[in-house]
């Protein structure tokens, strides 16, 4: 029976194949797996993108960009097999195909593996980590597609991106020259790409700053540390106009109305 180390090894294989890819089909070849994952649920995963593969205990969880999880438990004899061009073994019970042509096959002689789809409650749901390389502009666009809320408020929603707080949301939007009041679902993919780069630069700088100055007495002064945060009425470092402060969802947002559009 696969134990934790075997399942972790399998999850690492699944991670390499699946993360950042969208599902193009799931074929279930055995009635046992069709019982736990009915064909309609399997079809609903087509077009959804895998943002992470996690192991919890002996189960593997494919976290999808829709906020759902495809949960796989190998039970007694399950394992992943990466198919070559030849015919699949008869013991393959499920085949998941991805948009780059890669496939993951669930090989399970006893056919006891369980695949199931979970809706994760919003409060338990963490989006991809802001520094996770699987988080692309396309994944972000999908997560924002139904959000008619200001982009600044969306960035604080941990179910969309995990790890950005109030300070770095303002800083990243300034760096990306995006107006924090813009509706999250109207930002085109090239600008989301710029925004992701800005988020990563902002967070990487912040991590470096923490390492260098945290707890030290020669801390860099706050006025050079931030570009907009806590700088109301001070000049924008790019255009010289005054930084504004507004309240969004009860939190202060700092931005330059002149060079953020
Ligand atoms: Zn400016």
mmCIF file of C-alpha atoms and ligand atoms in Angstrom:
data_model
loop_
_atom_site.group_PDB
_atom_site.id
_atom_site.type_symbol
_atom_site.label_atom_id
_atom_site.label_comp_id
_atom_site.label_asym_id
_atom_site.label_seq_id
_atom_site.Cartn_x
_atom_site.Cartn_y
_atom_site.Cartn_z
ATOM 1 C CA UNK A 1 0.000 0.000 0.000
ATOM 2 C CA UNK A 2 1.412 3.451 -0.891
ATOM 3 C CA UNK A 3 2.457 5.216 2.282
ATOM 4 C CA UNK A 4 3.232 8.882 2.777
ATOM 5 C CA UNK A 5 6.680 8.846 1.085
ATOM 6 C CA UNK A 6 5.333 7.016 -1.979
ATOM 7 C CA UNK A 7 2.392 9.414 -2.199
ATOM 8 C CA UNK A 8 4.729 12.408 -1.842
ATOM 9 C CA UNK A 9 6.850 11.003 -4.667
ATOM 10 C CA UNK A 10 3.722 10.543 -6.800
ATOM 11 C CA UNK A 11 2.545 14.077 -5.962
ATOM 12 C CA UNK A 12 5.907 15.428 -7.122
ATOM 13 C CA UNK A 13 5.390 13.694 -10.479
ATOM 14 C CA UNK A 14 1.850 15.071 -10.744
ATOM 15 C CA UNK A 15 3.110 18.549 -9.814
ATOM 16 C CA UNK A 16 5.692 18.492 -12.582
ATOM 17 C CA UNK A 17 3.135 17.423 -15.189
ATOM 18 C CA UNK A 18 0.052 19.347 -14.094
ATOM 19 C CA UNK A 19 0.824 22.641 -12.364
ATOM 20 C CA UNK A 20 0.101 25.655 -14.543
ATOM 21 C CA UNK A 21 -1.698 23.469 -17.112
ATOM 22 C CA UNK A 22 -5.369 23.356 -17.899
ATOM 23 C CA UNK A 23 -7.213 20.054 -18.193
ATOM 24 C CA UNK A 24 -8.435 19.094 -21.668
ATOM 25 C CA UNK A 25 -10.050 15.767 -20.742
ATOM 26 C CA UNK A 26 -10.487 13.203 -17.999
ATOM 27 C CA UNK A 27 -11.256 9.674 -19.151
ATOM 28 C CA UNK A 28 -12.470 7.228 -16.512
ATOM 29 C CA UNK A 29 -12.091 3.612 -17.628
ATOM 30 C CA UNK A 30 -13.525 1.791 -14.622
ATOM 31 C CA UNK A 31 -16.920 1.955 -12.921
ATOM 32 C CA UNK A 32 -15.358 2.350 -9.468
ATOM 33 C CA UNK A 33 -13.730 5.665 -10.415
ATOM 34 C CA UNK A 34 -16.875 6.809 -12.269
ATOM 35 C CA UNK A 35 -18.789 6.333 -9.023
ATOM 36 C CA UNK A 36 -16.570 8.673 -7.036
ATOM 37 C CA UNK A 37 -16.081 11.128 -9.919
ATOM 38 C CA UNK A 38 -19.257 11.094 -12.053
ATOM 39 C CA UNK A 39 -18.723 11.927 -15.758
ATOM 40 C CA UNK A 40 -20.466 15.295 -15.363
ATOM 41 C CA UNK A 41 -18.048 16.322 -12.585
ATOM 42 C CA UNK A 42 -15.118 15.117 -14.716
ATOM 43 C CA UNK A 43 -16.343 17.180 -17.688
ATOM 44 C CA UNK A 44 -16.740 20.261 -15.489
ATOM 45 C CA UNK A 45 -12.968 20.182 -14.921
ATOM 46 C CA UNK A 46 -12.205 20.658 -18.619
ATOM 47 C CA UNK A 47 -10.699 24.113 -19.085
ATOM 48 C CA UNK A 48 -9.897 24.483 -15.383
ATOM 49 C CA UNK A 49 -6.220 25.097 -14.524
ATOM 50 C CA UNK A 50 -4.202 23.265 -11.882
ATOM 51 C CA UNK A 51 -2.609 25.909 -9.652
ATOM 52 C CA UNK A 52 -0.986 23.499 -7.181
ATOM 53 C CA UNK A 53 -0.712 19.817 -6.290
ATOM 54 C CA UNK A 54 -0.582 19.235 -2.559
ATOM 55 C CA UNK A 55 -0.272 16.117 -0.487
ATOM 56 C CA UNK A 56 -2.297 15.946 2.669
ATOM 57 C CA UNK A 57 -1.760 12.704 4.486
ATOM 58 C CA UNK A 58 -2.045 10.054 1.809
ATOM 59 C CA UNK A 59 -4.319 12.064 -0.454
ATOM 60 C CA UNK A 60 -3.235 14.280 -3.318
ATOM 61 C CA UNK A 61 -5.127 17.482 -3.954
ATOM 62 C CA UNK A 62 -5.076 19.205 -7.304
ATOM 63 C CA UNK A 63 -6.017 22.802 -6.491
ATOM 64 C CA UNK A 64 -7.876 24.290 -9.433
ATOM 65 C CA UNK A 65 -8.095 27.923 -10.466
ATOM 66 C CA UNK A 66 -11.893 27.709 -10.042
ATOM 67 C CA UNK A 67 -11.326 27.162 -6.308
ATOM 68 C CA UNK A 68 -12.234 23.479 -6.459
ATOM 69 C CA UNK A 69 -9.999 20.539 -5.610
ATOM 70 C CA UNK A 70 -9.640 17.255 -7.440
ATOM 71 C CA UNK A 71 -8.763 14.844 -4.642
ATOM 72 C CA UNK A 72 -7.050 11.546 -5.438
ATOM 73 C CA UNK A 73 -6.508 8.719 -2.994
ATOM 74 C CA UNK A 74 -4.518 5.742 -4.267
ATOM 75 C CA UNK A 75 -5.848 3.355 -1.581
ATOM 76 C CA UNK A 76 -4.178 -0.057 -2.081
ATOM 77 C CA UNK A 77 -2.433 -0.222 -5.445
ATOM 78 C CA UNK A 78 -2.757 3.140 -7.211
ATOM 79 C CA UNK A 79 0.133 5.034 -8.796
ATOM 80 C CA UNK A 80 0.754 7.583 -11.511
ATOM 81 C CA UNK A 81 2.085 6.440 -14.824
ATOM 82 C CA UNK A 82 3.260 8.802 -17.526
ATOM 83 C CA UNK A 83 2.043 7.188 -20.748
ATOM 84 C CA UNK A 84 4.269 6.879 -23.781
ATOM 85 C CA UNK A 85 2.871 6.522 -27.299
ATOM 86 C CA UNK A 86 2.194 2.805 -26.952
ATOM 87 C CA UNK A 87 -1.052 1.212 -25.798
ATOM 88 C CA UNK A 88 -1.985 1.836 -22.158
ATOM 89 C CA UNK A 89 -1.886 -1.080 -19.717
ATOM 90 C CA UNK A 90 -5.298 -2.561 -18.952
ATOM 91 C CA UNK A 91 -4.834 -1.564 -15.329
ATOM 92 C CA UNK A 92 -4.974 2.152 -16.166
ATOM 93 C CA UNK A 93 -8.226 3.423 -14.635
ATOM 94 C CA UNK A 94 -8.141 7.131 -15.416
ATOM 95 C CA UNK A 95 -6.291 9.404 -17.838
ATOM 96 C CA UNK A 96 -6.014 13.142 -17.300
ATOM 97 C CA UNK A 97 -4.863 15.132 -20.359
ATOM 98 C CA UNK A 98 -3.465 18.662 -20.313
ATOM 99 C CA UNK A 99 -3.303 21.545 -22.769
ATOM 100 C CA UNK A 100 0.401 20.949 -23.542
ATOM 101 C CA UNK A 101 -0.323 17.362 -24.605
ATOM 102 C CA UNK A 102 1.021 15.793 -21.400
ATOM 103 C CA UNK A 103 -0.986 13.031 -19.705
ATOM 104 C CA UNK A 104 -1.187 11.501 -16.271
ATOM 105 C CA UNK A 105 -2.541 7.971 -16.056
ATOM 106 C CA UNK A 106 -3.814 6.412 -12.865
ATOM 107 C CA UNK A 107 -2.521 2.846 -12.870
ATOM 108 C CA UNK A 108 -4.319 0.726 -10.320
ATOM 109 C CA UNK A 109 -4.557 -3.083 -10.665
ATOM 110 C CA UNK A 110 -7.207 -3.385 -7.961
ATOM 111 C CA UNK A 111 -9.139 -0.288 -9.119
ATOM 112 C CA UNK A 112 -9.763 0.899 -5.565
ATOM 113 C CA UNK A 113 -8.404 4.424 -6.065
ATOM 114 C CA UNK A 114 -10.831 7.228 -5.360
ATOM 115 C CA UNK A 115 -11.033 10.450 -7.357
ATOM 116 C CA UNK A 116 -13.418 13.114 -6.140
ATOM 117 C CA UNK A 117 -14.182 16.753 -6.707
ATOM 118 C CA UNK A 118 -14.509 19.096 -3.714
ATOM 119 C CA UNK A 119 -15.915 22.551 -3.615
ATOM 120 C CA UNK A 120 -13.704 24.337 -1.107
ATOM 121 C CA UNK A 121 -15.538 26.893 1.055
ATOM 122 C CA UNK A 122 -14.312 30.412 0.304
ATOM 123 C CA UNK A 123 -12.983 30.953 3.820
ATOM 124 C CA UNK A 124 -10.775 27.850 3.605
ATOM 125 C CA UNK A 125 -9.576 28.579 0.145
ATOM 126 C CA UNK A 126 -6.152 30.006 -0.473
ATOM 127 C CA UNK A 127 -5.265 31.125 -3.945
ATOM 128 C CA UNK A 128 -1.839 30.450 -5.428
ATOM 129 C CA UNK A 129 1.025 32.025 -3.546
ATOM 130 C CA UNK A 130 2.018 35.398 -5.004
ATOM 131 C CA UNK A 131 5.544 34.097 -5.662
ATOM 132 C CA UNK A 132 4.396 30.758 -7.110
ATOM 133 C CA UNK A 133 5.704 30.543 -10.666
ATOM 134 C CA UNK A 134 2.609 28.601 -11.715
ATOM 135 C CA UNK A 135 0.607 31.793 -11.172
ATOM 136 C CA UNK A 136 0.505 33.245 -14.689
ATOM 137 C CA UNK A 137 -1.381 36.247 -16.037
ATOM 138 C CA UNK A 138 -3.867 33.803 -17.615
ATOM 139 C CA UNK A 139 -4.498 32.077 -14.264
ATOM 140 C CA UNK A 140 -4.960 35.475 -12.619
ATOM 141 C CA UNK A 141 -7.313 36.650 -15.397
ATOM 142 C CA UNK A 142 -9.466 33.590 -14.843
ATOM 143 C CA UNK A 143 -9.596 34.202 -11.093
ATOM 144 C CA UNK A 144 -10.582 37.839 -11.648
ATOM 145 C CA UNK A 145 -13.071 37.225 -14.484
ATOM 146 C CA UNK A 146 -16.147 37.358 -12.271
ATOM 147 C CA UNK A 147 -14.882 39.964 -9.788
ATOM 148 C CA UNK A 148 -16.465 43.360 -10.327
ATOM 149 C CA UNK A 149 -14.528 44.802 -7.425
ATOM 150 C CA UNK A 150 -11.642 47.298 -7.440
ATOM 151 C CA UNK A 151 -8.341 45.609 -8.285
ATOM 152 C CA UNK A 152 -6.831 46.766 -4.969
ATOM 153 C CA UNK A 153 -9.607 44.994 -3.039
ATOM 154 C CA UNK A 154 -9.187 41.879 -5.214
ATOM 155 C CA UNK A 155 -5.454 41.741 -4.424
ATOM 156 C CA UNK A 156 -6.260 41.523 -0.703
ATOM 157 C CA UNK A 157 -8.578 38.545 -1.268
ATOM 158 C CA UNK A 158 -6.425 35.574 -0.248
ATOM 159 C CA UNK A 159 -8.578 33.216 -2.304
ATOM 160 C CA UNK A 160 -7.376 35.008 -5.459
ATOM 161 C CA UNK A 161 -3.687 35.441 -4.577
ATOM 162 C CA UNK A 162 -2.250 34.423 -1.225
ATOM 163 C CA UNK A 163 0.288 36.617 0.500
ATOM 164 C CA UNK A 164 -0.431 40.244 -0.427
ATOM 165 C CA UNK A 165 -1.427 42.638 2.343
ATOM 166 C CA UNK A 166 -2.599 46.237 2.378
ATOM 167 C CA UNK A 167 0.851 47.854 2.073
ATOM 168 C CA UNK A 168 2.133 45.750 -0.814
ATOM 169 C CA UNK A 169 -1.152 45.931 -2.762
ATOM 170 C CA UNK A 170 -0.754 49.732 -2.982
ATOM 171 C CA UNK A 171 2.964 49.458 -3.734
ATOM 172 C CA UNK A 172 2.536 46.842 -6.487
ATOM 173 C CA UNK A 173 -0.254 48.791 -8.216
ATOM 174 C CA UNK A 174 1.900 51.943 -8.218
ATOM 175 C CA UNK A 175 4.799 49.986 -9.696
ATOM 176 C CA UNK A 176 2.495 48.537 -12.393
ATOM 177 C CA UNK A 177 0.925 52.002 -13.034
ATOM 178 C CA UNK A 178 -2.571 50.591 -12.482
ATOM 179 C CA UNK A 179 -5.268 52.703 -10.821
ATOM 180 C CA UNK A 180 -6.402 50.808 -7.678
ATOM 181 C CA UNK A 181 -10.029 51.790 -8.413
ATOM 182 C CA UNK A 182 -10.170 49.870 -11.710
ATOM 183 C CA UNK A 183 -12.584 46.976 -11.810
ATOM 184 C CA UNK A 184 -10.594 43.739 -11.425
ATOM 185 C CA UNK A 185 -12.360 41.978 -14.303
ATOM 186 C CA UNK A 186 -11.540 44.690 -16.872
ATOM 187 C CA UNK A 187 -7.746 44.543 -16.730
ATOM 188 C CA UNK A 188 -6.313 42.983 -19.902
ATOM 189 C CA UNK A 189 -3.805 40.120 -19.717
ATOM 190 C CA UNK A 190 -0.713 42.180 -20.723
ATOM 191 C CA UNK A 191 -1.403 44.540 -17.811
ATOM 192 C CA UNK A 192 -1.968 41.607 -15.476
ATOM 193 C CA UNK A 193 1.428 40.308 -16.551
ATOM 194 C CA UNK A 194 2.927 43.688 -15.633
ATOM 195 C CA UNK A 195 1.032 43.566 -12.344
ATOM 196 C CA UNK A 196 2.348 40.092 -11.478
ATOM 197 C CA UNK A 197 5.900 41.224 -12.208
ATOM 198 C CA UNK A 198 5.295 44.296 -10.021
ATOM 199 C CA UNK A 199 3.906 42.145 -7.198
ATOM 200 C CA UNK A 200 6.943 39.872 -7.327
ATOM 201 C CA UNK A 201 9.420 42.747 -7.426
ATOM 202 C CA UNK A 202 7.617 44.454 -4.548
ATOM 203 C CA UNK A 203 7.520 41.310 -2.419
ATOM 204 C CA UNK A 204 11.094 40.317 -3.234
ATOM 205 C CA UNK A 205 12.293 43.787 -2.219
ATOM 206 C CA UNK A 206 10.255 43.541 0.967
ATOM 207 C CA UNK A 207 11.728 40.126 1.808
ATOM 208 C CA UNK A 208 15.226 41.484 1.225
ATOM 209 C CA UNK A 209 14.432 44.528 3.369
ATOM 210 C CA UNK A 210 13.187 42.277 6.192
ATOM 211 C CA UNK A 211 16.344 40.180 6.053
ATOM 212 C CA UNK A 212 18.585 43.207 6.091
ATOM 213 C CA UNK A 213 16.900 45.505 8.540
ATOM 214 C CA UNK A 214 14.551 43.528 10.728
ATOM 215 C CA UNK A 215 15.543 44.106 14.333
ATOM 216 C CA UNK A 216 18.600 46.135 13.368
ATOM 217 C CA UNK A 217 19.151 49.634 14.675
ATOM 218 C CA UNK A 218 20.322 51.144 11.380
ATOM 219 C CA UNK A 219 16.976 50.440 9.714
ATOM 220 C CA UNK A 220 16.354 52.155 6.433
ATOM 221 C CA UNK A 221 13.882 54.972 7.125
ATOM 222 C CA UNK A 222 10.289 54.329 6.120
ATOM 223 C CA UNK A 223 10.227 57.336 3.792
ATOM 224 C CA UNK A 224 12.616 55.674 1.380
ATOM 225 C CA UNK A 225 11.153 52.228 1.888
ATOM 226 C CA UNK A 226 7.763 52.806 0.287
ATOM 227 C CA UNK A 227 6.812 54.538 -2.926
ATOM 228 C CA UNK A 228 3.204 55.347 -2.013
ATOM 229 C CA UNK A 229 2.246 53.636 1.228
ATOM 230 C CA UNK A 230 1.756 56.126 4.079
ATOM 231 C CA UNK A 231 2.922 58.997 1.829
ATOM 232 C CA UNK A 232 -0.331 60.970 1.471
ATOM 233 C CA UNK A 233 0.276 64.427 -0.078
ATOM 234 C CA UNK A 234 3.965 63.678 -0.645
ATOM 235 C CA UNK A 235 5.306 63.855 -4.207
ATOM 236 C CA UNK A 236 5.094 60.795 -6.464
ATOM 237 C CA UNK A 237 8.619 59.462 -7.091
ATOM 238 C CA UNK A 238 7.781 59.099 -10.788
ATOM 239 C CA UNK A 239 5.859 62.233 -11.751
ATOM 240 C CA UNK A 240 6.032 64.567 -8.750
ATOM 241 C CA UNK A 241 2.255 64.877 -8.292
ATOM 242 C CA UNK A 242 0.864 64.392 -4.801
ATOM 243 C CA UNK A 243 0.077 60.891 -3.543
ATOM 244 C CA UNK A 244 -3.579 60.457 -2.664
ATOM 245 C CA UNK A 245 -5.163 58.338 0.031
ATOM 246 C CA UNK A 246 -8.631 56.826 -0.374
ATOM 247 C CA UNK A 247 -10.562 54.220 1.589
ATOM 248 C CA UNK A 248 -11.456 50.965 -0.176
ATOM 249 C CA UNK A 249 -13.281 48.176 1.671
ATOM 250 C CA UNK A 250 -12.412 49.944 4.920
ATOM 251 C CA UNK A 251 -8.652 50.077 4.287
ATOM 252 C CA UNK A 252 -6.401 52.948 3.176
ATOM 253 C CA UNK A 253 -5.180 52.847 -0.388
ATOM 254 C CA UNK A 254 -2.308 55.128 -1.498
ATOM 255 C CA UNK A 255 -1.778 55.923 -5.146
ATOM 256 C CA UNK A 256 -0.819 58.534 -7.732
ATOM 257 C CA UNK A 257 -3.887 59.595 -9.716
ATOM 258 C CA UNK A 258 -1.615 61.118 -12.317
ATOM 259 C CA UNK A 259 0.547 58.165 -13.376
ATOM 260 C CA UNK A 260 -1.655 55.215 -12.412
ATOM 261 C CA UNK A 261 -4.386 54.604 -14.987
HETATM 262 ZN ZN1 LIG B 1 2.870 59.753 -10.270
#
